[in-house]
Structure formats: structure tokens, C-alpha cells
mmCIF file of C-alpha atoms and ligand atoms in Angstrom:
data_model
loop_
_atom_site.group_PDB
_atom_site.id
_atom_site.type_symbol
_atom_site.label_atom_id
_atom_site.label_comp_id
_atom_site.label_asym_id
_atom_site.label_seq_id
_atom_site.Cartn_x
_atom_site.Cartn_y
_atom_site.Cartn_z
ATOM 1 C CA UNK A 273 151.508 92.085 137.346
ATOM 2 C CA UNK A 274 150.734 89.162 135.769
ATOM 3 C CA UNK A 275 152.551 86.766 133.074
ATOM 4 C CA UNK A 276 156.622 86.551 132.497
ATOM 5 C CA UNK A 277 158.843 89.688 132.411
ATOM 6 C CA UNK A 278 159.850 88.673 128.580
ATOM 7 C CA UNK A 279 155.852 88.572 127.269
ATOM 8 C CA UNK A 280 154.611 91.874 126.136
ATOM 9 C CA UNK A 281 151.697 93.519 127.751
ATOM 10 C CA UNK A 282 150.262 96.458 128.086
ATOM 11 C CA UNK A 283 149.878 98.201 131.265
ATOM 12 C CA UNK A 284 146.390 99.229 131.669
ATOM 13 C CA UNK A 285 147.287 101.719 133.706
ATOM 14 C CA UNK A 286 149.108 103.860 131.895
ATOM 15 C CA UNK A 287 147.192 105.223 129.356
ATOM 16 C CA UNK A 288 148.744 108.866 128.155
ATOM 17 C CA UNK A 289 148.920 110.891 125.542
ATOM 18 C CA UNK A 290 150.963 109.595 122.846
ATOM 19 C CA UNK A 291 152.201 110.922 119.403
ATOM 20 C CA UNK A 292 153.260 109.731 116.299
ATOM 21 C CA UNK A 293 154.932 111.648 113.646
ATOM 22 C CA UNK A 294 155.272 115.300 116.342
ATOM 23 C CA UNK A 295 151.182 114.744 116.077
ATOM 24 C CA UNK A 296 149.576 114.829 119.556
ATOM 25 C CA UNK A 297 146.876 112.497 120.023
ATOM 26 C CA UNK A 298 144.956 111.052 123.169
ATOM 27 C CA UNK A 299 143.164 107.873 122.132
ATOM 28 C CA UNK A 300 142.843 106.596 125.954
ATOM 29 C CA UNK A 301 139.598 105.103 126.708
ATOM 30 C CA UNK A 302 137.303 107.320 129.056
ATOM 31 C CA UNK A 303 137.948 106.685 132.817
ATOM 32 C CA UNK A 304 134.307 106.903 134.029
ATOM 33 C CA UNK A 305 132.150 104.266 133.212
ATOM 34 C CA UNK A 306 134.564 101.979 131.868
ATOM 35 C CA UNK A 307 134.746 98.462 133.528
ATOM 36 C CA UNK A 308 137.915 96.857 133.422
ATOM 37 C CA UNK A 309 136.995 93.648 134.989
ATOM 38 C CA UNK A 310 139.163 91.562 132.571
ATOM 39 C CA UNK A 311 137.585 88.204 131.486
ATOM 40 C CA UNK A 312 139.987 85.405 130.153
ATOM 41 C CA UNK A 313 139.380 84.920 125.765
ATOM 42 C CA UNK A 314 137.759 81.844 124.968
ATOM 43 C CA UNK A 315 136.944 80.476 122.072
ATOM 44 C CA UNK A 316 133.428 80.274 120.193
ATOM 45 C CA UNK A 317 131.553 77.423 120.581
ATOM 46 C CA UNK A 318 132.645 75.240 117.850
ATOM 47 C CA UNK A 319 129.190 74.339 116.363
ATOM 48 C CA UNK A 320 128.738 78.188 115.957
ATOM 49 C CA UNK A 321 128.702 78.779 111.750
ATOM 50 C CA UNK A 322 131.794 79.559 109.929
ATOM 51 C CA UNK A 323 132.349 83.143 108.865
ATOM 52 C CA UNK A 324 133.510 83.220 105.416
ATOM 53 C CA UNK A 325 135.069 86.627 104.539
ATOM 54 C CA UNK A 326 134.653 86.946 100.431
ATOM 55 C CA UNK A 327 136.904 88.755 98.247
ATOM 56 C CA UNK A 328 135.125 92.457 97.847
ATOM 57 C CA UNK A 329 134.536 92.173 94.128
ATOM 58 C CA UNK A 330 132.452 89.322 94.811
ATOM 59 C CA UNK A 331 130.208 90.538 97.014
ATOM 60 C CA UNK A 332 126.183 90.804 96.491
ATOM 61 C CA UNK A 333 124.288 93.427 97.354
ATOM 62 C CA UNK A 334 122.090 91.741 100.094
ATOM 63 C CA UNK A 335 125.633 91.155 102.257
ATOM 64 C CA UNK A 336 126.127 94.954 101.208
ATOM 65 C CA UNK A 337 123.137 96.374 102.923
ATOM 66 C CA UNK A 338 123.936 94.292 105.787
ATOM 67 C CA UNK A 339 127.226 95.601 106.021
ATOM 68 C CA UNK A 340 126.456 99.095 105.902
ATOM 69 C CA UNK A 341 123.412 98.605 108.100
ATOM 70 C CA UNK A 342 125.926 97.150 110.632
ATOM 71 C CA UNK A 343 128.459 99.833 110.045
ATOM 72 C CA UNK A 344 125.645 102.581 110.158
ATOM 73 C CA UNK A 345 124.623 100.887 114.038
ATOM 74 C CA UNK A 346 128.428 101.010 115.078
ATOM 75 C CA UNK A 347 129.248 104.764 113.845
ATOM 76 C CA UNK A 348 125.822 105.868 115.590
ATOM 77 C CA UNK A 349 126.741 103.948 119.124
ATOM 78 C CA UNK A 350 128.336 106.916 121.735
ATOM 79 C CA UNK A 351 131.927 106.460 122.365
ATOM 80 C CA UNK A 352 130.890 105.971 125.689
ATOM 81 C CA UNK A 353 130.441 102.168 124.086
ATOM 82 C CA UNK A 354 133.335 100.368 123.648
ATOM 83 C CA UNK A 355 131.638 98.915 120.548
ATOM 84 C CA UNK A 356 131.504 102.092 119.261
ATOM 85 C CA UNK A 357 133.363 102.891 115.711
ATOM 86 C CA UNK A 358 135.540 105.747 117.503
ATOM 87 C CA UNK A 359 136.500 103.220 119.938
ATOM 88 C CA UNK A 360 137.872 100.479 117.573
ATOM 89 C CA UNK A 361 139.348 102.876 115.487
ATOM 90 C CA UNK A 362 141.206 104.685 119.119
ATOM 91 C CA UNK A 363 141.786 100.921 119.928
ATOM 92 C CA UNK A 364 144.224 100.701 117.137
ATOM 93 C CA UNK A 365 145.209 104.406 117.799
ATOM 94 C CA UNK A 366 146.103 102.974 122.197
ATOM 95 C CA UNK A 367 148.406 100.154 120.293
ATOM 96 C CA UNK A 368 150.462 101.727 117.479
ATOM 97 C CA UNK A 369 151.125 105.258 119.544
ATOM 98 C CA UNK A 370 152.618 103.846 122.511
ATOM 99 C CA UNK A 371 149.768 104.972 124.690
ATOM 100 C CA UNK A 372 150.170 102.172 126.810
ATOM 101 C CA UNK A 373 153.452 101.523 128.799
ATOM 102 C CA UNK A 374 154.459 97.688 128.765
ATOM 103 C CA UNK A 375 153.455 95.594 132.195
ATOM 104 C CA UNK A 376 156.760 95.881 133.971
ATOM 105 C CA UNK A 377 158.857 98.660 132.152
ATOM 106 C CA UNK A 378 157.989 102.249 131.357
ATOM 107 C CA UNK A 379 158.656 100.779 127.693
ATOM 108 C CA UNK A 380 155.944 102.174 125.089
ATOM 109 C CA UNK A 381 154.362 99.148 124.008
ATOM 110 C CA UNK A 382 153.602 99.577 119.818
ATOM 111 C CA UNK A 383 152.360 96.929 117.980
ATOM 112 C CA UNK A 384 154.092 97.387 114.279
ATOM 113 C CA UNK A 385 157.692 97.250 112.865
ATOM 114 C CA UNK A 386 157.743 93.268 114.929
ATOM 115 C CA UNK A 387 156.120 90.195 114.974
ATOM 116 C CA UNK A 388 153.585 91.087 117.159
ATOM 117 C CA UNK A 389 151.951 93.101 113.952
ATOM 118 C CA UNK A 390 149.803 89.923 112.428
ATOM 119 C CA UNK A 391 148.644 88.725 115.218
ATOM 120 C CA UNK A 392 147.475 91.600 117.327
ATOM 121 C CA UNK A 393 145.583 93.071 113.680
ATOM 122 C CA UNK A 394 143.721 89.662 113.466
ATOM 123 C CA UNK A 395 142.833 89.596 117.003
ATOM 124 C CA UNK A 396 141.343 93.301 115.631
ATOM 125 C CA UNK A 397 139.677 91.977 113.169
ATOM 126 C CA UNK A 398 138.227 88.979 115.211
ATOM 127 C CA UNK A 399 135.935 91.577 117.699
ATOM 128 C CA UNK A 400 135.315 94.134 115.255
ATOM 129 C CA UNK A 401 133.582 90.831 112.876
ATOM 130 C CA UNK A 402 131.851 89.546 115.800
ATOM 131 C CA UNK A 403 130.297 93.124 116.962
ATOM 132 C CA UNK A 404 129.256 93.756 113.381
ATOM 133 C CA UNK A 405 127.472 90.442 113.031
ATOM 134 C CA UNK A 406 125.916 91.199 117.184
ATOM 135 C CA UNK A 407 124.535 94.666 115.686
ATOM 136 C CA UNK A 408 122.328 92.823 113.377
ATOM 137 C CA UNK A 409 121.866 89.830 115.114
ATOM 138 C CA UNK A 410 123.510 87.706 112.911
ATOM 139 C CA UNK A 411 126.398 85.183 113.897
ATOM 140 C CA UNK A 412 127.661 84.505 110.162
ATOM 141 C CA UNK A 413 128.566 87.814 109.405
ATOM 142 C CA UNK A 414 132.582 88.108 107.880
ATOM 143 C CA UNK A 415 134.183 90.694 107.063
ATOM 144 C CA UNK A 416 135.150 91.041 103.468
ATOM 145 C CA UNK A 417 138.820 91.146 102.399
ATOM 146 C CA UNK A 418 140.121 93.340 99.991
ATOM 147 C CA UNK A 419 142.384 91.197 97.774
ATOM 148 C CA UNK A 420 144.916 93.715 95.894
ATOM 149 C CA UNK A 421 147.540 91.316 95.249
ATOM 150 C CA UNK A 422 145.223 89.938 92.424
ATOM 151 C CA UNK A 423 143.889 91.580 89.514
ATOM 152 C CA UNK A 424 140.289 91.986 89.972
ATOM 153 C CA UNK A 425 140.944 93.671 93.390
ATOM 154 C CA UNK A 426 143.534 96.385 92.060
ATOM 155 C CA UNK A 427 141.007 98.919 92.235
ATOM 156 C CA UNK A 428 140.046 100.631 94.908
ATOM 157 C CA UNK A 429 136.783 98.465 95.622
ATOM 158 C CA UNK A 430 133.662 100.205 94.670
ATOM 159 C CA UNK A 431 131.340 99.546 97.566
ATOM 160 C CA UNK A 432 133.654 101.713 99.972
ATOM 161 C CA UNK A 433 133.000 105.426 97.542
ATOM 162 C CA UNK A 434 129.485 104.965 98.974
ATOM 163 C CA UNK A 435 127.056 104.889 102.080
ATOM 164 C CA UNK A 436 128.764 104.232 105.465
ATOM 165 C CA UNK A 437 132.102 103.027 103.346
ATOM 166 C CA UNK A 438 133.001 106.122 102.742
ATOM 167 C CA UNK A 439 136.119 108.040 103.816
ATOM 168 C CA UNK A 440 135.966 111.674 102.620
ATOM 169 C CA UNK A 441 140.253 111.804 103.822
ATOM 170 C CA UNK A 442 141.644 109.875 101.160
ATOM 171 C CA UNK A 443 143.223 110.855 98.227
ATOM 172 C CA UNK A 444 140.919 111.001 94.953
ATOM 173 C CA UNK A 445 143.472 110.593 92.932
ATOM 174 C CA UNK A 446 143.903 107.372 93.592
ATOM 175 C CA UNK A 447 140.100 106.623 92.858
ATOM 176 C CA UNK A 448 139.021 103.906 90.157
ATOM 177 C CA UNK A 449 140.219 103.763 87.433
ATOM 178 C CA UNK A 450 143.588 104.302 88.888
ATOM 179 C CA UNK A 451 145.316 100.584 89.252
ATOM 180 C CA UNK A 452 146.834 100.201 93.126
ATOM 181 C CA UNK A 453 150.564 100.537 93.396
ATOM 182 C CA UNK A 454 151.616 98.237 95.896
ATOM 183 C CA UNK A 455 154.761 99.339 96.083
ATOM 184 C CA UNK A 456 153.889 103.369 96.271
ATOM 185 C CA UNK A 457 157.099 105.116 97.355
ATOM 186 C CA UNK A 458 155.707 107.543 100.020
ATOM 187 C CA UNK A 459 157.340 107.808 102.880
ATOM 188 C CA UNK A 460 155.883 109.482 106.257
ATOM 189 C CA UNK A 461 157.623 112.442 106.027
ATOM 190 C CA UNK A 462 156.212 113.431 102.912
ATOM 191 C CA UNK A 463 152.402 113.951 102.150
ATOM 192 C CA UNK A 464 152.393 114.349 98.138
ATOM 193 C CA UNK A 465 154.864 111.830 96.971
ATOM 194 C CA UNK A 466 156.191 110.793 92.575
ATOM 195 C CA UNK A 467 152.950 108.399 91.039
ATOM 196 C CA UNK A 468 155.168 105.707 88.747
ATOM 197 C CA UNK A 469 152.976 106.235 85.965
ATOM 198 C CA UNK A 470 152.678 103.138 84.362
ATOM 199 C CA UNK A 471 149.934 102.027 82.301
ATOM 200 C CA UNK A 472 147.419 99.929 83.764
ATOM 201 C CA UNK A 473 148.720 96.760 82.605
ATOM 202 C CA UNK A 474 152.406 97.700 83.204
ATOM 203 C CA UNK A 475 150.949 98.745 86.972
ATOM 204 C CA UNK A 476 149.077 94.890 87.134
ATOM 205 C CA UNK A 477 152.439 93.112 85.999
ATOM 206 C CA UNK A 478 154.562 94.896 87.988
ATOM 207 C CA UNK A 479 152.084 94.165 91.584
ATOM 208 C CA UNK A 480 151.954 90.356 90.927
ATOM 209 C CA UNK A 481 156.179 90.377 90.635
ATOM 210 C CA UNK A 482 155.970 92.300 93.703
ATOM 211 C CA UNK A 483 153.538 89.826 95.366
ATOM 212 C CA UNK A 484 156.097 86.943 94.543
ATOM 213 C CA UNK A 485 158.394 88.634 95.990
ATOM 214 C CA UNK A 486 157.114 89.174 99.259
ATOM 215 C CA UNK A 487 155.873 86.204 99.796
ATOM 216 C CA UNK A 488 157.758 83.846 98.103
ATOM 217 C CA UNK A 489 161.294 84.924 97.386
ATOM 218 C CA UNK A 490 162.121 87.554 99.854
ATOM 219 C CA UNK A 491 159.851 85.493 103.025
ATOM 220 C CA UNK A 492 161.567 82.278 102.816
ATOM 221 C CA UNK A 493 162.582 82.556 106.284
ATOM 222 C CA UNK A 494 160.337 83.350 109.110
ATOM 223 C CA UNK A 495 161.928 86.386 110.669
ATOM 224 C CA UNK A 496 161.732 87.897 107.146
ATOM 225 C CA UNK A 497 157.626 87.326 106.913
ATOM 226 C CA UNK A 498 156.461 87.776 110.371
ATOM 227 C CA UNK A 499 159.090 90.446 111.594
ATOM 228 C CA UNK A 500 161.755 90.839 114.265
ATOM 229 C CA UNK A 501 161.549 89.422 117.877
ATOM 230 C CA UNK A 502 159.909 91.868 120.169
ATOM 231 C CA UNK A 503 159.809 91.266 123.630
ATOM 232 C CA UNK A 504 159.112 93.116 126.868
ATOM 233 C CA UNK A 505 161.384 95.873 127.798
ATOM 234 C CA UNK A 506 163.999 98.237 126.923
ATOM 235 C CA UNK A 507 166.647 95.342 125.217
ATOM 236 C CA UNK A 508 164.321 93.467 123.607
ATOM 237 C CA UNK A 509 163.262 96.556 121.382
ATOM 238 C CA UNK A 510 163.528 95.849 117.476
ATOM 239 C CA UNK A 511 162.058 97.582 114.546
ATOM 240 C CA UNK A 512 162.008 95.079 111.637
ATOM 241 C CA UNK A 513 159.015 94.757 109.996
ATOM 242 C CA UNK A 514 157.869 91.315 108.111
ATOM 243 C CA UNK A 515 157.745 91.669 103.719
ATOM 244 C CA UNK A 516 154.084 92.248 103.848
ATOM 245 C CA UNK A 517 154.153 94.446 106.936
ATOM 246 C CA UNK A 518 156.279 96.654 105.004
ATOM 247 C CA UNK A 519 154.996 96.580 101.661
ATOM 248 C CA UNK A 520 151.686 96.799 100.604
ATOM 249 C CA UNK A 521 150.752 97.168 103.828
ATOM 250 C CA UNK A 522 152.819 100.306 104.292
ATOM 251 C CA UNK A 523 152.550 101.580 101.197
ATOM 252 C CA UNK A 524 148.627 101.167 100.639
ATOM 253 C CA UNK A 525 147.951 102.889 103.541
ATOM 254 C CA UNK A 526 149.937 105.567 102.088
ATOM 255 C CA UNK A 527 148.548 105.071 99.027
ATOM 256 C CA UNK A 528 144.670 105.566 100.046
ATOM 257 C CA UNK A 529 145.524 108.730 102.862
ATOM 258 C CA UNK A 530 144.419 112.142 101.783
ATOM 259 C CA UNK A 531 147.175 114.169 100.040
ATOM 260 C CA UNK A 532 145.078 117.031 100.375
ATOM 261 C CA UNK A 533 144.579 118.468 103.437
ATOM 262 C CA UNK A 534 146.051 116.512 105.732
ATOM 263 C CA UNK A 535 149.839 116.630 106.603
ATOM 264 C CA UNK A 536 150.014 113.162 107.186
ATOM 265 C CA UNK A 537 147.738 111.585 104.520
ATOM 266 C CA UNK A 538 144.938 110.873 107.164
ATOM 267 C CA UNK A 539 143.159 108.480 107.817
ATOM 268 C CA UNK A 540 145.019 105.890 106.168
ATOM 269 C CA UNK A 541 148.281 107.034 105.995
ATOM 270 C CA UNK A 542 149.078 107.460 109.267
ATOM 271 C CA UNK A 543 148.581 104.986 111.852
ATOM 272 C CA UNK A 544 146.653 107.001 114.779
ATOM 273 C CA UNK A 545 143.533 107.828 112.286
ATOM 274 C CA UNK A 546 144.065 105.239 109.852
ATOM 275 C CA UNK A 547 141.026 102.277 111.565
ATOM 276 C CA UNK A 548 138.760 105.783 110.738
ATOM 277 C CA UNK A 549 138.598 104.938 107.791
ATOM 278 C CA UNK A 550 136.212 101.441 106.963
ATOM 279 C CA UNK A 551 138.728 100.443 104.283
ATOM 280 C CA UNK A 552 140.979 100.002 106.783
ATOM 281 C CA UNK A 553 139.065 96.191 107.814
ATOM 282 C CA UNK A 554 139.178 94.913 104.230
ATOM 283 C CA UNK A 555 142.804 95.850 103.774
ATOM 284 C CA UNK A 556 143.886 93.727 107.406
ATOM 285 C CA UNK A 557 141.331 90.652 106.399
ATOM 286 C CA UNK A 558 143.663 91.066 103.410
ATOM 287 C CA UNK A 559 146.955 90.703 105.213
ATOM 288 C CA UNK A 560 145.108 88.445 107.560
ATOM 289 C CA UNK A 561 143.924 86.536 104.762
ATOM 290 C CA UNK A 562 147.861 86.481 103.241
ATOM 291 C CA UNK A 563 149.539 85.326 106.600
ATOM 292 C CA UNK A 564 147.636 81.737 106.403
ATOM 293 C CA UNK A 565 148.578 81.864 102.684
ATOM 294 C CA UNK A 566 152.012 82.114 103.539
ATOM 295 C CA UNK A 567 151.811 79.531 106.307
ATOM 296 C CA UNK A 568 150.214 77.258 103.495
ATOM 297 C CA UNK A 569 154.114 77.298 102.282
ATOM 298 C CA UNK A 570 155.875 76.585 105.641
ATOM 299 C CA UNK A 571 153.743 73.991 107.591
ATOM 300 C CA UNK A 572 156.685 73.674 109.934
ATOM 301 C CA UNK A 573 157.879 77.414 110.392
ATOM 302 C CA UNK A 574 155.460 78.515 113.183
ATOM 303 C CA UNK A 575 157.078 80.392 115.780
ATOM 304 C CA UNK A 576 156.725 78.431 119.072
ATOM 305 C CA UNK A 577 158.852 80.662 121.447
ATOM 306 C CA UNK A 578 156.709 81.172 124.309
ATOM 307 C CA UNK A 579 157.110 84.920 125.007
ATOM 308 C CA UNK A 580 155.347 85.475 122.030
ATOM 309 C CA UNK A 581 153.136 82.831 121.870
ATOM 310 C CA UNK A 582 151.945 84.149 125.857
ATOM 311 C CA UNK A 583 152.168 87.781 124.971
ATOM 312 C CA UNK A 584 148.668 88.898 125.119
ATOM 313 C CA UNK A 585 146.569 92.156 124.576
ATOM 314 C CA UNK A 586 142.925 93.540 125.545
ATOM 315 C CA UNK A 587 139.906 93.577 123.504
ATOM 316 C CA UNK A 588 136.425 94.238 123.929
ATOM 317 C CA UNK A 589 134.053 91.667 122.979
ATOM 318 C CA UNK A 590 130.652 92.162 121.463
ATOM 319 C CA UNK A 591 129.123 91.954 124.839
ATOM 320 C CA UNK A 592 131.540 94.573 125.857
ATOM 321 C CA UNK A 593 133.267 92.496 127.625
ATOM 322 C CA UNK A 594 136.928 92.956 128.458
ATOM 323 C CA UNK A 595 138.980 90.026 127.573
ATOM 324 C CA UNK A 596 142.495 89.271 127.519
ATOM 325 C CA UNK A 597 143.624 87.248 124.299
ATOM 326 C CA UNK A 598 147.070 85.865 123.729
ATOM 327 C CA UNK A 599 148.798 85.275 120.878
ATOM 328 C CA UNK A 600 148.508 81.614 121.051
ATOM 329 C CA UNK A 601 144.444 82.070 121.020
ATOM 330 C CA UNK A 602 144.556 83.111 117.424
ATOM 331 C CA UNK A 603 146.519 81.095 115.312
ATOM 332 C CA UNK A 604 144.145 78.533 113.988
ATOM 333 C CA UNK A 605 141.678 80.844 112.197
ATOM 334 C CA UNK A 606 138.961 77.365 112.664
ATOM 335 C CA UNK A 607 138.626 77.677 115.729
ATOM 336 C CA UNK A 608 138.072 81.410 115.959
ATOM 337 C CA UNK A 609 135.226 80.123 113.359
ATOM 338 C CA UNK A 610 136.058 82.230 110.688
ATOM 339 C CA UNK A 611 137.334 80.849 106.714
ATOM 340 C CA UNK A 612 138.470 83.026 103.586
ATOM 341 C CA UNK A 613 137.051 82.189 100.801
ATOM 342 C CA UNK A 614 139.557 80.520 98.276
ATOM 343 C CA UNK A 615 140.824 83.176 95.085
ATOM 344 C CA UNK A 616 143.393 82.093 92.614
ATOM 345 C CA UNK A 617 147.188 83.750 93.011
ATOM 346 C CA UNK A 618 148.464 84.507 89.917
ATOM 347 C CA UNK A 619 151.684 85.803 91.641
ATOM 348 C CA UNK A 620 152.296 82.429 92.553
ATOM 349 C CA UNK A 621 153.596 82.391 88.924
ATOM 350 C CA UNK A 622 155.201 86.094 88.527
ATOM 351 C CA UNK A 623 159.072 85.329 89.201
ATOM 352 C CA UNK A 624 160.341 88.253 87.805
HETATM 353 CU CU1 C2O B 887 148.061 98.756 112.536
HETATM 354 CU CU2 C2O B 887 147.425 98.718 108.841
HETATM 355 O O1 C2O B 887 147.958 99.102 110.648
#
């Protein structure tokens, strides 16, 4: 085994079937073929370009044939290819189903409800961007970020009810013109679940007061943004999520999962299918995008205890190659080489 008994880390190992809500799923990569020769992460070469991931309502339609001709290469790769579109999406499937048992416990390791949830999502994100860009042979390709905690994203961004974007599980309900509700009450043991029905203006007001409040007053102290401690084994279990883990990540997941014919509002709203669905990466470059916001208002709070900081996970790369990344490898977003571009936050100013 390798690294402290207090990190967390998966044991490779012991990939099983898992389940999540009494639904059996096996999201374990295939045993022939795949090469686990693990390579240590290291960071792009810092004269590579910056990746600047734009706000989807600002988007032209040049980066949005490149997108989907990316996304088209990556759903047509076999799952054989770790590159593959299955395979990210079962990636997130391995890590939020307890399919892997920790290093040195038979502890399911699961990477929400803690504060292992932002950093393992961006570390994601990070591959997922650079296989895209690989696909089309270009190294300045970013993601785009969904940006629902502002006004012009509320909507359900056009580009993903077309082409490759597309997610026929999702509720159509919830389709433009319908305003997001950021803090949709649906919880996972219900699949058709009370809309507030407030106009659209009363639905806009009532997100940016929500925004303030879970970033601003209800995250003033770490624990409350990032989430409980989690570390390795049995005692050092918790289940508190961070303000944003909870809600609107939680509830716009809910909020975009089929209501139809799927018991558990797949893909989004349930964790196991929810990377299925492409509006799954602009809603994390989102939250991805909000954790440095948030860190914008507390220079000083970074967490610098080392179990998390040397807790560490497995990715593939976009040369398929299997590398180990620790937390501490993906807190300064500049040196990954990727920026967001900047958008006004009118929540800033919503104190209820
Ligand atoms: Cu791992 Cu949005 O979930």
C-alpha cells in the first residue's frame, strides 16, 4: 500500500458491484486490456496556452462545432478506451457508488457528502478538458461552464437540446422557458416532486438570495463550504456536504433528471448515470468555477491538513495514461493551465 493510513485512496483492487439508491450497477473498468501501470500527475508545461472556459451563453458557434465534433469523437471511441464517453461517465459512477474499497480498510470509498467532493470533480473535469481538446488536436480547448447562479444562465443553455449535447433522460418540463430553481425540493426518494411556481422574475430573485446565501452568509467558515473531514477508514466517516455541494448542486441535478421514466430521475438525478449526460461538465466547471470564487473571499482559509491535501485518486490522461493525482496537484487552477472567464455576480448584492 502506499501513502498514510489517514489519506483516502482507493484500492484498485477492489472494484465490485456497487449500488446506490437499491439500484445495482457495475461501473468497474474491464479487466482485460487495461494497463494499470500508474504514472505519477504532473503538471502541464507552463508555456502550454491557457484554457479559458466561457460562460455557455457566450459561446460562438465555431467553439460549438468544435465541441460537438470533440464530443461526437469521444461517444464513438469503444469503451474498451479509457477515453471513451462511457468510461468518464463509469469513472464518476467507480467514485460516488463505493465501487472501490479504500487502500487499507474494506471502507467504500465515495467521493460526495465531504470535502473530498470539489476537488476530486475538478480533477474530473481537468482529463475530460484535456481529452476533448487531444480529439481534435487542439491544446486550448475549455470546457464551458454553465453559470446558473446569474441571470443570463437560468435557462437551461440552448446548445445542450441539440447535436451530441443532447440527453433524451431529462425532464422536459424543465426545458426553456422554464427559469432554474436552484433550490428544487426533490429529494432521492421521490422521482416527481411540488414545482414552486413562481413567475420568472420571482424564480430569478429568489436564486440570486439563494446564491448569497451559500456563498456568502451560510459559507463563512470553511467546514461549511468545502464539507466535513473525510478521512480513511471506518471512524473517520462523515456525511456533511459543503453549501454548494448541497444546493444547487444537489438540487440541479435533480432538477434536469428525467421524471418520466426513470425511477430515479436518470441521468442527472442520480449520481451513477448522472456524467451520461454532457450537461453534467458545464454544471461541475460551474461549481468548479464557484469554489475559486469563494476562495476569492477567504485568501487565508485553505485547508492545509495533510491527509487531505495527500489523499489522491486515479485518472486517465489523454494519452491514456494512468496517473495518480493528489489533492494538493489541483488547487491552483494556473498551473493546471486552465482560467474562467470573468462574469459579474449580482448575488454578491442579494442579502435577503
Ligand atoms: Cu459527483 Cu454532480 O456529482
Amino acid at each position: 500500500t502506499i501513502g498514510k493510513d489517514s489519506v483516502i485512496a482507493p484500492n484498485l483492487t477492489t472494484c465490485h458491484e456497487s449500488s446506490e439508491l437499491d439500484i445495482h450497477v457495475y461501473c468497474c473498468p474491464p479487466k482485460n486490456g487495461s494497463d494499470l501501470t500508474v504514472f505519477d500527475f504532473r503538471f502541464p508545461d507552463p508555456s502550454n496556452p491557457l484554457r479559458v472556459r466561457r460562460p455557455t451563453h457566450l459561446l460562438d458557434d465555431n467553439y460549438i462545432a468544435k465541441y460537438n465534433e470533440a464530443l461526437t469523437i469521444m461517444k464513438s471511441l469503444p469503451y474498451s478506451d479509457p477515453r471513451s464517453f462511457s468510461r468518464q461517465a463509469d469513472l464518476h459512477c467507480l467514485y460516488c457508488t463505493g465501487a472501490y474499497y479504500q487502500q487499507n480498510s474494506r471502507t467504500p470509498l465515495n467521493i460526495h457528502r465531504s470535502w473530498l467532493f470539489f476537488p476530486w470533480h475538478r480533477m474530473m473535469l481537468h482529463f475530460h478538458e484535456r481529452i476533448l481538446g487531444s480529439l481534435i488536436g487542439d491544446d486550448t480547448f475549455a470546457l464551458p461552464f454553465w453559470p446558473w447562479d446569474i441571470p443570463e444562465g437560468m435557462l437551461m443553455p440552448e446548445m445542450y437540446l441539440n447535436s451530441s449535447f443532447f440527453d433524451k433522460e431529462r425532464d422536459i418540463s424543465h426545458f426553456p422557458p422554464t427559469v432554474v430553481d436552484l433550490d428544487y425540493r426533490c429529494s432521492f426518494s421521490e422521482s416527481t416532486c411540488p414545482e414552486r411556481g413562481l413567475t420568472p422574475d420571482e424564480q430569478v430573485n429568489a436564486n440570486l438570495a439563494f446564491m448569497y446565501n451559500q456563498m456568502v452568509s451560510g459559507a463563512k467558515k470553511t467546514e461549511l463550504f468545502m464539507g466535513c473531514h473525510y478521512k480513511a477508514g471506518e471512524e473517520g466517516l462523515c456525511d456533511g456536504p459543503g453549501t454548494i455541494e448541497t444546493a444547487p448542486h444537489n438540487t440541479l441535478h435533480r432538477w434536469v433528471g428525467s421524471s418520466l421514466n426513470s425511477p430515479a430521475r436518470e441521468d442527472m438525478g442520480v449520481f451513477y448515470s448522472a456524467a451520461r449526460d454532457p450537461i453534467f461538465y458545464p454544471h461541475h466547471a460551474n461549481i468548479d468555477r464557484l469554489w475559486e470564487v469563494w476562495r476569492g473571499f477567504h485568501m487565508d482559509n485553505d485547508i492545509t491538513d495533510p491527509d487531505w491535501l495527500d489523499s489522491f485518486f486515479y485518472f486517465y490522461d489523454e494519452k491514456s495514461q494512468f496517473t495518480r493525482v493528489k489533492i494538493r496537484d489541483v488547487l491552483d487552477i494556473t498551473k493546471l493551465r486552465y482560467s474562467f472567464e470573468k462574469v459579474d455576480v449580482p448575488w454578491l448584492n442579494a442579502r435577503p
